[in-house]
Amino acid sequence: MERAARWQLKSDLATIRERASAFLNNPVPAYRDMQTTTQWSSEWIDIAEVHSQFGEERINRGNSDAATEAWLCALTAYEVARRLITGSDQLAILVAGIERCIQRLEQSTKNRIERVRIGAGEPPELEALYLRCGSGLHKQAVICISTEQEPGAILFSRLLSATFNRKLSLLIISHDDLLHDSRHEVNMQLSSCLEYLSARPDVDPDRIGVYGDGISSALATDFAASDSRVAAAVCDGGLWSSSRSSASIGWLSGAGNAIDGLAMSSHRSQRIRQLRCPVLVVMGSRGLVSASEAVSLQAHCMAECIDLELAMAPIIRASGDEIENFVSLDDRTFTWLETKLGTSQALTSSESQFD
């Protein structure tokens, strides 16, 4: 495994992400001598550890750019391992490695990474991680919400290597830090995040999007529907809310599938019109959206000239588990966000259809 890790060490960030994506698309042919996911995760932890050590060597020689790239490579490898991991011992090594890389990146990236607190009083303040775009010419920003029971730092570590060289700033918050007693409370907290970004000199308040990972895609939909300042949303398009509403109607009335279908169609139409910004709906194992529901939603939006696109998360099976190709999906998602937030023309056209 050490020789394989050393070979991977020759990779730059783009190359290691390509190799990670190829592995996640078809892991068995990529490592024919490995029999279990435990061996696969060990291999990727080794690759991450070697890159992390390489970063230490480079920073000690005063080469912060090379050190930064090495730590970003390490975070990509750690994320592959996290998708495969089976034992608590490996998990402890992985979490410690991720935390170490983030701390070293905070020191090496000239204040591009910040730990911030948002809001005070009611609702309670949120702790967040912020990645500032490396170019002063681009002021787009995205509020990113981790999935349920996943710390914001885990999402941050994954998105660091996916977005570090993009024209975006990221504000990462944890799903579990949000108040969930009511939809209104969550939206108030997310609005505080948007206001925080709007007040920063490195962010254009007209170019702020929201991204909900996994189950948080429903939170992103609610927020985009409640706050017209959101300029683009990666969310579930209201499908979870529609499904829940139609199920409740069917249970209360004892109605059949035909009535349920009509109720869902009506709710879907009402909900999607509340989203006054371009929307990307992600289908996959981590999300709430099935392919058939998403395709129906897209057809409905096309008929009404609503700007909605779909993204499918590539999935493979290993030892009975579904493993998502996060590299491919993140590239698709953040390319879309970069494009939609990169021009005010997209915002103007999306708003005009509701006038």
C-alpha positions as CSV (number, residue, x, y, z in Angstrom):
1,M,0.0,0.0,0.0
2,E,2.9,2.4,0.8
3,R,4.2,2.1,-2.8
4,A,0.7,2.8,-4.2
5,A,0.5,5.8,-1.9
6,R,3.9,7.1,-3.0
7,W,2.8,6.7,-6.7
8,Q,-0.3,8.8,-6.0
9,L,1.9,11.4,-4.4
10,K,3.0,12.5,-7.8
11,S,-0.5,13.7,-8.5
12,D,-1.7,17.3,-8.4
13,L,-5.2,18.1,-7.1
14,A,-6.9,17.8,-10.5
15,T,-5.3,14.4,-11.1
16,I,-6.1,12.9,-7.8
17,R,-9.7,14.0,-8.1
18,E,-9.8,12.3,-11.5
19,R,-8.4,9.1,-10.0
20,A,-10.8,9.3,-7.1
21,S,-13.7,9.7,-9.5
22,A,-12.6,6.8,-11.6
23,F,-12.3,4.6,-8.5
24,L,-15.7,5.6,-7.2
25,N,-17.2,4.8,-10.6
26,N,-15.8,1.3,-10.6
27,P,-13.6,0.4,-7.5
28,V,-13.1,-3.3,-8.2
29,P,-11.2,-3.1,-11.5
30,A,-9.2,-0.2,-10.1
31,Y,-7.9,-2.3,-7.2
32,R,-8.1,-6.0,-8.2
33,D,-5.9,-7.2,-5.4
34,M,-8.2,-5.8,-2.7
35,Q,-11.0,-8.0,-1.4
36,T,-12.9,-5.8,1.0
37,T,-13.9,-2.2,1.5
38,T,-11.8,-2.1,4.6
39,Q,-8.7,-2.7,2.4
40,W,-9.9,0.0,0.0
41,S,-10.4,2.5,2.8
42,S,-7.0,1.7,4.3
43,E,-5.4,2.4,0.9
44,W,-7.1,5.8,0.6
45,I,-6.2,6.7,4.2
46,D,-2.5,5.8,3.3
47,I,-2.7,8.1,0.2
48,A,-4.1,10.9,2.4
49,E,-1.5,10.5,5.1
50,V,1.4,10.6,2.6
51,H,0.0,13.7,1.0
52,S,-0.5,15.3,4.4
53,Q,3.1,14.6,5.3
54,F,4.2,15.9,1.9
55,G,2.4,19.1,2.8
56,E,4.4,19.3,6.1
57,E,7.7,18.9,4.2
58,R,6.8,21.6,1.7
59,I,5.6,24.2,4.3
60,N,8.8,23.6,6.2
61,R,10.7,24.6,3.0
62,G,8.6,27.7,2.7
63,N,6.6,26.5,-0.3
64,S,3.0,27.3,0.9
65,D,1.4,26.8,-2.5
66,A,2.7,23.2,-2.8
67,A,1.8,22.5,0.8
68,T,-1.7,23.8,0.2
69,E,-2.2,21.6,-2.8
70,A,-0.9,18.6,-0.9
71,W,-3.4,19.1,1.9
72,L,-6.2,19.5,-0.5
73,C,-5.2,16.2,-2.2
74,A,-5.2,14.6,1.3
75,L,-8.8,15.9,2.0
76,T,-10.0,14.3,-1.3
77,A,-8.4,11.0,-0.3
78,Y,-9.8,11.1,3.2
79,E,-13.3,11.7,1.7
80,V,-13.0,8.6,-0.5
81,A,-12.0,6.6,2.6
82,R,-14.9,8.0,4.6
83,R,-17.3,6.6,2.0
84,L,-15.8,3.1,2.4
85,I,-14.9,3.0,6.1
86,T,-16.2,0.2,8.3
87,G,-14.3,0.3,11.6
88,S,-14.0,2.8,14.5
89,D,-10.2,2.7,14.5
90,Q,-10.1,3.9,10.9
91,L,-12.7,6.5,11.6
92,A,-10.6,8.0,14.4
93,I,-7.6,8.2,12.2
94,L,-9.6,9.8,9.4
95,V,-11.3,12.4,11.6
96,A,-7.9,13.4,13.2
97,G,-6.4,13.6,9.7
98,I,-9.2,15.8,8.4
99,E,-8.9,18.2,11.4
100,R,-5.2,18.4,11.0
101,C,-5.4,19.3,7.3
102,I,-8.0,22.0,7.9
103,Q,-5.9,23.5,10.6
104,R,-2.8,23.5,8.4
105,L,-4.8,25.0,5.5
106,E,-6.0,27.8,7.8
107,Q,-2.4,28.7,8.4
108,S,-1.1,28.4,4.8
109,T,-3.9,30.1,2.8
110,K,-3.4,33.7,3.8
111,N,-6.6,34.1,5.8
112,R,-8.8,32.5,3.1
113,I,-10.3,30.2,5.8
114,E,-12.1,31.7,8.8
115,R,-14.1,30.4,11.7
116,V,-17.0,32.8,12.2
117,R,-20.1,33.4,14.4
118,I,-23.3,34.6,12.9
119,G,-26.2,36.3,14.7
120,A,-26.7,37.0,18.4
121,G,-29.7,36.7,20.8
122,E,-32.8,35.4,19.0
123,P,-32.2,33.1,17.1
124,P,-29.0,31.9,18.8
125,E,-25.8,32.5,17.0
126,L,-24.3,29.9,14.6
127,E,-20.8,28.8,14.3
128,A,-19.7,28.5,10.7
129,L,-16.6,27.9,8.5
130,Y,-15.9,30.4,5.7
131,L,-13.8,29.9,2.6
132,R,-13.1,33.2,0.8
133,C,-12.7,33.2,-3.0
134,G,-9.1,33.6,-4.0
135,S,-9.8,36.3,-6.6
136,G,-11.0,39.7,-5.6
137,L,-12.8,40.0,-9.0
138,H,-15.4,37.4,-8.1
139,K,-17.8,38.0,-5.3
140,Q,-20.3,35.1,-5.5
141,A,-21.0,33.2,-2.3
142,V,-23.0,30.1,-1.3
143,I,-24.5,29.1,2.0
144,C,-23.9,25.4,2.4
145,I,-25.8,23.2,4.8
146,S,-24.5,19.8,5.8
147,T,-26.7,16.8,5.9
148,E,-28.3,15.5,9.1
149,Q,-25.9,14.2,11.7
150,E,-22.9,15.3,9.7
151,P,-20.7,18.1,11.2
152,G,-20.2,21.1,9.1
153,A,-16.4,20.5,9.2
154,I,-16.9,17.2,7.3
155,L,-18.8,19.0,4.5
156,F,-16.2,21.8,4.6
157,S,-13.3,19.4,4.1
158,R,-15.0,17.8,1.1
159,L,-15.9,21.1,-0.5
160,L,-12.5,22.7,0.1
161,S,-10.8,20.5,-2.6
162,A,-13.9,20.8,-4.9
163,T,-14.1,24.6,-4.8
164,F,-10.7,26.0,-3.7
165,N,-9.9,27.3,-7.2
166,R,-13.4,28.3,-8.2
167,K,-14.9,31.8,-8.3
168,L,-17.0,31.2,-5.2
169,S,-16.9,31.8,-1.5
170,L,-18.5,29.3,0.8
171,L,-20.2,29.6,4.2
172,I,-20.6,26.1,5.8
173,I,-23.1,25.5,8.6
174,S,-24.2,22.3,10.3
175,H,-27.7,20.9,9.8
176,D,-27.8,19.9,13.5
177,D,-26.9,23.5,14.7
178,L,-30.1,24.8,13.1
179,L,-33.3,25.2,15.2
180,H,-35.8,22.7,13.9
181,D,-38.9,23.5,16.0
182,S,-40.4,25.3,13.1
183,R,-39.7,26.1,9.5
184,H,-39.7,29.8,10.4
185,E,-36.9,29.5,12.9
186,V,-34.7,27.7,10.4
187,N,-35.4,30.3,7.7
188,M,-34.6,33.1,10.2
189,Q,-31.2,31.6,11.0
190,L,-30.4,31.1,7.3
191,S,-31.5,34.7,6.6
192,S,-29.0,35.8,9.3
193,C,-26.3,33.9,7.3
194,L,-27.3,35.7,4.1
195,E,-27.2,39.0,5.9
196,Y,-23.7,38.2,7.3
197,L,-22.5,37.5,3.7
198,S,-24.2,40.6,2.3
199,A,-22.3,42.7,4.8
200,R,-18.9,41.3,3.8
201,P,-16.9,43.5,1.4
202,D,-15.8,40.4,-0.5
203,V,-19.4,39.3,-1.3
204,D,-21.9,40.8,-3.8
205,P,-25.3,40.7,-1.9
206,D,-27.0,40.0,-5.2
207,R,-25.0,36.9,-5.9
208,I,-25.6,34.6,-2.9
209,G,-26.9,31.1,-3.4
210,V,-27.8,28.2,-1.1
211,Y,-26.8,24.5,-1.2
212,G,-28.5,21.8,0.9
213,D,-26.5,18.5,1.1
214,G,-28.6,15.4,1.4
215,I,-31.6,15.8,3.6
216,S,-30.8,19.5,4.0
217,S,-31.9,20.0,0.4
218,A,-35.5,20.4,1.8
219,L,-34.2,23.2,4.1
220,A,-32.6,24.9,1.1
221,T,-35.9,24.8,-0.8
222,D,-37.8,26.4,2.2
223,F,-35.2,29.1,2.6
224,A,-35.1,30.0,-1.2
225,A,-38.9,30.2,-1.2
226,S,-39.0,32.4,1.9
227,D,-36.2,34.8,1.0
228,S,-36.2,36.5,-2.4
229,R,-32.6,37.5,-2.0
230,V,-31.4,34.0,-2.8
231,A,-30.0,34.1,-6.3
232,A,-29.6,30.3,-7.0
233,A,-30.6,27.2,-5.0
234,V,-29.4,23.6,-5.0
235,C,-32.3,21.9,-3.3
236,D,-35.1,19.3,-3.6
237,G,-37.4,21.6,-5.5
238,G,-40.2,21.1,-2.9
239,L,-40.6,17.4,-3.7
240,W,-40.2,16.3,-0.1
241,S,-42.8,18.7,1.1
242,S,-45.1,17.8,-1.8
243,S,-44.8,14.0,-1.0
244,R,-45.5,14.6,2.6
245,S,-48.5,16.8,1.9
246,S,-50.1,14.4,-0.6
247,A,-49.5,11.5,1.8
248,S,-51.3,13.4,4.6
249,I,-54.2,14.3,2.3
250,G,-54.6,10.6,1.2
251,W,-54.5,9.4,4.7
252,L,-57.1,11.9,6.0
253,S,-59.5,11.4,3.1
254,G,-58.9,7.8,2.3
255,A,-58.5,8.9,-1.3
256,G,-56.9,6.8,-4.0
257,N,-53.8,7.3,-6.0
258,A,-55.5,9.5,-8.6
259,I,-56.5,12.1,-6.0
260,D,-53.0,11.8,-4.4
261,G,-51.5,12.5,-7.8
262,L,-53.7,15.5,-8.3
263,A,-52.9,16.8,-4.9
264,M,-49.1,16.4,-5.5
265,S,-49.3,18.1,-8.9
266,S,-51.1,21.0,-7.4
267,H,-48.8,21.4,-4.5
268,R,-45.7,21.0,-6.7
269,S,-47.0,23.8,-9.0
270,Q,-47.6,26.1,-6.1
271,R,-44.3,25.3,-4.4
272,I,-42.0,25.6,-7.4
273,R,-43.5,29.1,-8.2
274,Q,-42.3,30.3,-4.8
275,L,-38.7,29.8,-5.9
276,R,-37.8,33.0,-7.7
277,C,-34.3,31.9,-8.7
278,P,-32.6,29.2,-10.8
279,V,-32.8,25.8,-9.2
280,L,-30.7,22.6,-9.4
281,V,-32.3,19.4,-8.1
282,V,-29.9,16.6,-7.2
283,M,-31.1,13.0,-7.5
284,G,-29.1,10.4,-5.6
285,S,-28.8,8.2,-2.5
286,R,-27.9,11.0,-0.1
287,G,-30.8,13.2,-1.2
288,L,-34.6,13.0,-0.9
289,V,-35.4,13.0,-4.6
290,S,-36.2,10.0,-6.7
291,A,-35.5,10.1,-10.5
292,S,-39.1,9.7,-11.5
293,E,-40.3,12.6,-9.2
294,A,-37.5,14.8,-10.4
295,V,-38.2,14.2,-14.1
296,S,-41.9,15.0,-13.5
297,L,-40.9,18.2,-11.8
298,Q,-38.6,19.2,-14.6
299,A,-41.3,18.6,-17.2
300,H,-43.7,20.7,-15.2
301,C,-41.1,23.5,-15.0
302,M,-40.3,23.4,-18.7
303,A,-44.0,23.8,-19.5
304,E,-44.1,26.9,-17.3
305,C,-40.7,28.3,-18.4
306,I,-39.2,27.9,-14.9
307,D,-35.4,27.6,-14.7
308,L,-34.8,24.2,-13.2
309,E,-32.1,21.6,-14.0
310,L,-31.4,18.1,-12.7
311,A,-28.2,16.4,-11.6
312,M,-27.8,12.7,-11.0
313,A,-25.4,11.5,-8.4
314,P,-23.4,8.5,-9.9
315,I,-23.8,5.5,-7.6
316,I,-21.9,2.2,-7.3
317,R,-22.5,-0.7,-5.0
318,A,-19.7,-2.1,-2.8
319,S,-20.4,-4.8,-0.1
320,G,-24.1,-4.2,-0.4
321,D,-23.8,-0.4,0.2
322,E,-24.4,2.4,-2.2
323,I,-21.4,4.7,-2.6
324,E,-21.8,8.1,-4.3
325,N,-19.3,9.6,-6.6
326,F,-19.0,12.9,-4.7
327,V,-16.2,14.1,-7.0
328,S,-18.3,14.1,-10.1
329,L,-21.4,15.4,-8.3
330,D,-19.6,18.3,-6.6
331,D,-18.0,19.3,-9.9
332,R,-21.4,19.4,-11.6
333,T,-23.1,21.2,-8.7
334,F,-20.5,23.9,-8.2
335,T,-20.0,24.5,-11.9
336,W,-23.7,25.2,-12.1
337,L,-23.6,27.5,-9.0
338,E,-20.6,29.3,-10.4
339,T,-22.4,29.9,-13.7
340,K,-25.7,31.0,-12.2
341,L,-24.2,33.3,-9.7
342,G,-21.6,34.7,-12.1
343,T,-24.0,36.9,-14.0
344,S,-26.8,39.2,-12.9
345,Q,-28.6,38.5,-16.2
346,A,-29.7,35.1,-14.9
347,L,-31.2,36.7,-11.9
348,T,-33.1,39.3,-14.0
349,S,-34.6,36.7,-16.3
350,S,-35.6,34.4,-13.5
351,E,-37.4,37.3,-11.7
352,S,-39.1,38.6,-14.9
353,Q,-41.2,35.4,-15.3
354,F,-43.1,36.2,-12.1
355,D,-43.9,39.8,-12.8
